[in-house]
Coordinates of C-alpha atoms (C1' of nucleotides) in Angstrom, one line a residue:
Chain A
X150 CA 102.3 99.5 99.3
X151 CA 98.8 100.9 99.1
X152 CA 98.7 103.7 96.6
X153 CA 96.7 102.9 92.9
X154 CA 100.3 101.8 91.3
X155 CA 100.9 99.4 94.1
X156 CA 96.8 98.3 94.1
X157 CA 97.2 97.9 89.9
X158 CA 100.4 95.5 91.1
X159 CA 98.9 93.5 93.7
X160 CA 95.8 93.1 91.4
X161 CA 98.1 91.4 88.7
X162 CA 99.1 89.2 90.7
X163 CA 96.7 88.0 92.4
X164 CA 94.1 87.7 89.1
X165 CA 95.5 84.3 87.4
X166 CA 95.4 83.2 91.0
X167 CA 92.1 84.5 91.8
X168 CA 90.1 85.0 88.2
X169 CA 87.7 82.0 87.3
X170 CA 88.5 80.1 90.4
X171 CA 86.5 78.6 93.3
X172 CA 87.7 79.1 96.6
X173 CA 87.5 75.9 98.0
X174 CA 87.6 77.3 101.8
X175 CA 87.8 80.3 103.5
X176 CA 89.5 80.8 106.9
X177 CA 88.5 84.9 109.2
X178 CA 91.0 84.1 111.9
X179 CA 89.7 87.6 113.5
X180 CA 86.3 89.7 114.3
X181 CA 87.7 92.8 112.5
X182 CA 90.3 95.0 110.7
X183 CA 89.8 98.2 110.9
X184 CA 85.6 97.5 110.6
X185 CA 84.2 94.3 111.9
X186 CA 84.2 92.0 108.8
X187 CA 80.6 91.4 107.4
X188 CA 78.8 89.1 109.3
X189 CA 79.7 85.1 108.2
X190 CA 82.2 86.3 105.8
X191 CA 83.9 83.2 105.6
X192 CA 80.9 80.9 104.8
X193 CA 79.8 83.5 101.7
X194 CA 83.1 83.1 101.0
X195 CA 83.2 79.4 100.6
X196 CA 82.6 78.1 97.7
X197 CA 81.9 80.9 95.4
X198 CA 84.0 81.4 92.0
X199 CA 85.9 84.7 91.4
X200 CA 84.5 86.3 88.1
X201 CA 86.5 88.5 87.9
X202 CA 89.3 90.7 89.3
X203 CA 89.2 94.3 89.6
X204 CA 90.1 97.9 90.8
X205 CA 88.9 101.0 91.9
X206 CA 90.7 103.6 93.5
X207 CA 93.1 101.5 95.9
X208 CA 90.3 99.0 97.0
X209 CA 90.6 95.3 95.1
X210 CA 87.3 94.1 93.9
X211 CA 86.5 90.5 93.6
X212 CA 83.2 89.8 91.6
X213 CA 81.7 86.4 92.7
X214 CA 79.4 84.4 90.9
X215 CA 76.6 84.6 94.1
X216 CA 76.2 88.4 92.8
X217 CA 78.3 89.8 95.4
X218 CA 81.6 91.4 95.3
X219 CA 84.6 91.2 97.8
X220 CA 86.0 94.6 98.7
X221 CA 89.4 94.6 100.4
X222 CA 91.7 97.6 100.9
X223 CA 95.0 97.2 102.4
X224 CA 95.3 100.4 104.7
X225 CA 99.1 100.9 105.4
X226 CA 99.9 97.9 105.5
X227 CA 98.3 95.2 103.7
X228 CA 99.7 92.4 101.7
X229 CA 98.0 90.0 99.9
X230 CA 100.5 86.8 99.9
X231 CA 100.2 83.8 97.8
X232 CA 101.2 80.2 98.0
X233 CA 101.0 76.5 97.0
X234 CA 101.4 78.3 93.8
X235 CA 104.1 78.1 91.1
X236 CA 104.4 81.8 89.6
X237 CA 107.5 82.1 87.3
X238 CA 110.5 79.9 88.1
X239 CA 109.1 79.9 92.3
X240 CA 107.1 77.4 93.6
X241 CA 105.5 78.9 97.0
X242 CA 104.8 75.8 99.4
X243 CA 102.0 76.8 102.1
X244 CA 104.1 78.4 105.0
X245 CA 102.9 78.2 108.6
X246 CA 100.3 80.9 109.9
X247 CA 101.9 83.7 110.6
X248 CA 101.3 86.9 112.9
X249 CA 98.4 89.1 111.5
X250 CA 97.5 87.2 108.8
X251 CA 93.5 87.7 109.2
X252 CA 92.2 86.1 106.0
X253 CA 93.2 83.3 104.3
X254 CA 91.8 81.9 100.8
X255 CA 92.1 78.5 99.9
X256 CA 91.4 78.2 95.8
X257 CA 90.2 74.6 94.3
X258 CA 93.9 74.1 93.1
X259 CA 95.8 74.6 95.8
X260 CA 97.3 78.3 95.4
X261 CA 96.6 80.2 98.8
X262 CA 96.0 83.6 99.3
X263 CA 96.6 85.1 102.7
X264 CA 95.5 88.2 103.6
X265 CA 98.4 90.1 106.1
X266 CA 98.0 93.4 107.8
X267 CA 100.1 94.6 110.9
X268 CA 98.4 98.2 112.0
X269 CA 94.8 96.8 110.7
X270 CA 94.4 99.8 108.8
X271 CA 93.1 97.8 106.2
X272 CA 89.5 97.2 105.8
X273 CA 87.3 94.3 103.8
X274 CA 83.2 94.3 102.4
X275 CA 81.0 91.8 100.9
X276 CA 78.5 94.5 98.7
X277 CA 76.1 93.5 95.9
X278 CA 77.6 93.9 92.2
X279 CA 75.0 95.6 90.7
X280 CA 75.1 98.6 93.6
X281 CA 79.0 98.6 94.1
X282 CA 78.2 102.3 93.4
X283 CA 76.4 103.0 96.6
X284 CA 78.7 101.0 99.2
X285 CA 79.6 103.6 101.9
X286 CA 83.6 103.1 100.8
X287 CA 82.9 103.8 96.9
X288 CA 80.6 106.2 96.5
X289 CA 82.0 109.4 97.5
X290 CA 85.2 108.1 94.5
X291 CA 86.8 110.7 92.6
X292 CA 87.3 109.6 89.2
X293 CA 90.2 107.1 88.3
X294 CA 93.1 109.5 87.7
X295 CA 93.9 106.9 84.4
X296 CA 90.2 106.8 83.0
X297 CA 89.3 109.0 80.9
X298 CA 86.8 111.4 83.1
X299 CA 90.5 113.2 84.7
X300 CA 91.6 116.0 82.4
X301 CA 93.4 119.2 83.6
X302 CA 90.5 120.9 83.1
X303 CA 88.2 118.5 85.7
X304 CA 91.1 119.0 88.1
X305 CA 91.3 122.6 87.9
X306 CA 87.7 123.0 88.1
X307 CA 88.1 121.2 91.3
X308 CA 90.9 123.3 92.5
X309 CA 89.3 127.0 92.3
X310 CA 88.1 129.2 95.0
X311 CA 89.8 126.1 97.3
X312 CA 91.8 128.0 100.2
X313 CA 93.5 124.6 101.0
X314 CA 97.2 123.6 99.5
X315 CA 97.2 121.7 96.3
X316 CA 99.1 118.8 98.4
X317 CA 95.7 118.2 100.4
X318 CA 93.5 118.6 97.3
X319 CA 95.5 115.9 95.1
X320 CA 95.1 113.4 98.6
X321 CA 91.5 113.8 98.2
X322 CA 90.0 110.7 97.4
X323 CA 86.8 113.2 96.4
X324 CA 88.9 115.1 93.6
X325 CA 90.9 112.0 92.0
X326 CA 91.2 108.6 93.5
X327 CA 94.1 106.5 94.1
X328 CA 96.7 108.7 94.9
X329 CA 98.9 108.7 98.1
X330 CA 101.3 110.5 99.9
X331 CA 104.2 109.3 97.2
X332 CA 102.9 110.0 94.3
X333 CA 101.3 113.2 94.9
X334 CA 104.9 114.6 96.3
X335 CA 105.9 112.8 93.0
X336 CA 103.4 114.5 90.7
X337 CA 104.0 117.6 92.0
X338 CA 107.9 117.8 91.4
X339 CA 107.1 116.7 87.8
X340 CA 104.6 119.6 87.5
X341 CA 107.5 122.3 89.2
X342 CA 104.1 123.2 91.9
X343 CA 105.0 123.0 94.7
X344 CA 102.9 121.3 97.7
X345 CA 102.3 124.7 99.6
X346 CA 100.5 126.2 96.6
X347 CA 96.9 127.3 97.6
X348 CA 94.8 125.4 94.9
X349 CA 92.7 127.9 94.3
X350 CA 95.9 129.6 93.0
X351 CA 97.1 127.1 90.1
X352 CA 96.3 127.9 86.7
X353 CA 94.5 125.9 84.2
X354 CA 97.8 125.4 82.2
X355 CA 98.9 124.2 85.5
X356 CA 96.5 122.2 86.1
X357 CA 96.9 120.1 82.9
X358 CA 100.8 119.9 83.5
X359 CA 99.3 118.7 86.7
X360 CA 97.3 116.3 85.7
X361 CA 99.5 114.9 83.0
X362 CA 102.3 114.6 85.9
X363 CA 99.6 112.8 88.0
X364 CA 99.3 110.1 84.9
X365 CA 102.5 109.5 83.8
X366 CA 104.1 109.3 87.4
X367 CA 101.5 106.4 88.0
X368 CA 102.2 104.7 84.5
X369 CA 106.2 105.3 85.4
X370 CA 105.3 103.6 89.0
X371 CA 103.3 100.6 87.5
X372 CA 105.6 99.4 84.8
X373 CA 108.1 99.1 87.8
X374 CA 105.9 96.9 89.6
X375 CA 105.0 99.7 92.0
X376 CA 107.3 100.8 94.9
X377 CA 108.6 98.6 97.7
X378 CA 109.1 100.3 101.3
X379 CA 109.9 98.6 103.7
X380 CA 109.9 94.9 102.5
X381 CA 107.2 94.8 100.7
X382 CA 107.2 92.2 98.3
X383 CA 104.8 91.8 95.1
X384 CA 102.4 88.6 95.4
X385 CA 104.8 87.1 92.9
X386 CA 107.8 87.2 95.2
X387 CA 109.4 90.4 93.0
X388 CA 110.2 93.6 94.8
X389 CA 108.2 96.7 93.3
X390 CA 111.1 99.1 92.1
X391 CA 110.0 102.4 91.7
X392 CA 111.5 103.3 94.9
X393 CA 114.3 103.8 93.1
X394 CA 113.2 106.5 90.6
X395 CA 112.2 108.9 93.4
X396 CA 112.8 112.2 92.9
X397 CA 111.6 113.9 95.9
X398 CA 109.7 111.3 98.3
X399 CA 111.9 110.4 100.9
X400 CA 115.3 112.2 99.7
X401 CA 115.4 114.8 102.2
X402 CA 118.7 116.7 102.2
X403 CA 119.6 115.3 98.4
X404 CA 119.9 117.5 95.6
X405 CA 117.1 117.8 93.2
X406 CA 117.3 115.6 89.9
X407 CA 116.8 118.5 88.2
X408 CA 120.4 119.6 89.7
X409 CA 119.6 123.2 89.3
X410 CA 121.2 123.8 92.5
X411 CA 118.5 122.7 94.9
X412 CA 118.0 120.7 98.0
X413 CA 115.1 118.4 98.8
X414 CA 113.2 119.8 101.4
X415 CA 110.7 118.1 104.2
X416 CA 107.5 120.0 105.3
X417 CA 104.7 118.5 107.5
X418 CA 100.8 119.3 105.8
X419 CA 98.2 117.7 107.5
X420 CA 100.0 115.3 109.4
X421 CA 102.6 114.1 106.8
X422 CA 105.7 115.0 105.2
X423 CA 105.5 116.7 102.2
X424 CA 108.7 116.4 100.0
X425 CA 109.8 118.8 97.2
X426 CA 112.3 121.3 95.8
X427 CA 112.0 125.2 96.5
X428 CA 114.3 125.6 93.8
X429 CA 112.2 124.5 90.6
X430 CA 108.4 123.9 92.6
X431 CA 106.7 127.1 92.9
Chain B
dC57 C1' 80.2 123.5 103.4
dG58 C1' 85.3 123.8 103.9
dA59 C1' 89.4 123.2 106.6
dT60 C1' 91.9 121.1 110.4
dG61 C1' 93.2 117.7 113.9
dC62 C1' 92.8 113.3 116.0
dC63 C1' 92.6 108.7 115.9
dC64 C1' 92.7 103.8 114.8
dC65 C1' 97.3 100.0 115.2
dT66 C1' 101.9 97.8 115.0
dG67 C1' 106.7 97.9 113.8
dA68 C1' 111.1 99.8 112.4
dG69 C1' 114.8 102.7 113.2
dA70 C1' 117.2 106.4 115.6
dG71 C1' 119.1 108.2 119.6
dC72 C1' 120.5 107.7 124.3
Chain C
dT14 C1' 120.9 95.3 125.2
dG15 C1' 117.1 98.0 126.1
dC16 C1' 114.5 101.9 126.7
dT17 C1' 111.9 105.9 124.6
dC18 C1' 110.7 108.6 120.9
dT19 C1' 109.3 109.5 116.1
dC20 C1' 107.6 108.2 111.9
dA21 C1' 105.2 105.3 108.4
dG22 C1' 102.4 104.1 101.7
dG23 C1' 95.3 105.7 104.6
dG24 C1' 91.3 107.8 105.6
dG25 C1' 87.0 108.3 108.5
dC26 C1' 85.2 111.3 111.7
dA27 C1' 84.5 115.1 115.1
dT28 C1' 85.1 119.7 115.7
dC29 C1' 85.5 124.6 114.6

DNA sequence: CGATGCCCCTGAGAGC
DNA sequence: TGCTCTCAGGGGCATC
């Protein structure tokens, strides 16, 4: 679930659980996720009110009133999962401790928020407010691919004299942040570039088709409620349902959308599958 | 500095 | 049923 759409999705649903609440008693059931946890996260935990909800890039930021802000990320596979909560027409009674849930949040209220991670790819920080900015994790930040410092012309400036494919440009967290493996197969088959493009050679008219692709694939993604491998669910209980407007991502074999004759193909950059159609990407 | 692999970890699904 | 193999939405870090 952990690209910026699914992030955005998560963060929605967890801030009228979270937002202007105390949590009444926090519960580290291990050492470490993918870093060792700060040292006594649990007792800064307890008993400090959530300010405020927010996001950068794919990492959740929860203000707290002692000055310090909670920084998760969910890695691969991270869920934030609440209960004792009624959220729509569900009513989520507390269920028993399950395998890899690591962090659990009990709010003055009774809603429960249960932090679950399989591979432990996921990752949380306690960091001052005021210098969020200089935590390890958050400096180095691209700019928010939604905000308004992310213009074809920022991108493309980024992009020139680059002798690396566009694909591995657009998954740098440096250039833009947020974006994943999805969405950037995604964005490019809006923009008709394909992933094996050398950076340095898209155009600046490309690069604003680029960029606009970039924005409108991640608006498209977050009115759906993000996309749902696996069985992911939304904190709410909903499945995300973006997975099914794929066009390319995971539809290997299928005809394009575009059904201008071509075939989805599969090609491995950097580690990971890069999905997109040689008929209309170029 | 830029580009490329490796690695962290568990689980699901395919193939045999 | 059970084994082995491959792959997975991320990204830091070592190495060249």
């Amino acid at each position: 679930m952990p690209e910026l759409p699914e992030v955005e999705t998560v963060r929605r649903g967890l801030e009228p659980v979270l937002a202007g609440q105390r949590i009444a008693r926090a519960e580290v059931r291990r050492p470490d996720l993918r870093w060792p946890f700060p040292p006594g996260l649990a007792a800064r935990l307890t008993g400090a009110r959530v300010l405020a909800l927010r996001r950068r890039s794919k990492y959740l930021l929860a203000d707290l009133d002692g000055g310090d802000t909670l920084i998760a990320h969910l890695g691969m596979s991270g869920r934030m999962l609440v209960s004792g909560a009624t959220l729509g027409a569900f009513h989520h009674p507390h269920p028993a401790p399950a395998r890899h849930d690591h962090v659990v949040l009990d709010m003055d209220g009774g809603a429960r928020v249960t932090f679950n991670d399989a591979r432990r790819f996921g990752a949380m920080d306690l960091w001052p407010t005021a210098d969020l900015g200089r935590h390890r994790l958050l400096a180095g930040l691209g700019p928010e691919p939604l905000g308004n410092e992310f213009a074809g012309a920022t991108l493309h400036a980024r992009m020139t004299g680059r002798f690396t494919p566009v694909k591995a440009v657009l998954l740098d967290q440096r250039v833009v942040a947020g974006l994943g493996n999805i969405y950037v197969c995604e964005a490019l088959w809006r923009a008709r570039i394909s992933p094996l493009r050398l950076a340095g050679d898209v155009t600046a008219a490309e690069a604003d088709t680029l960029a606009a692709a970039v924005r409108a694939v991640l608006l498209d993604a977050i009115a759906a409620g993000g996309s749902s491998l696996k069985d992911y669910r939304q904190a709410d209980g909903e499945l995300g349902y973006f997975q099914h407007s794929f066009a390319v991502y995971g539809r290997e074999g299928a005809p394009c959308p575009r059904a201008d004759g071509g075939t989805v193909a599969r090609v491995v950059q950097s580690g990971r599958s890069s999905f997109f159609c040689p008929a209309c990407q170029h």
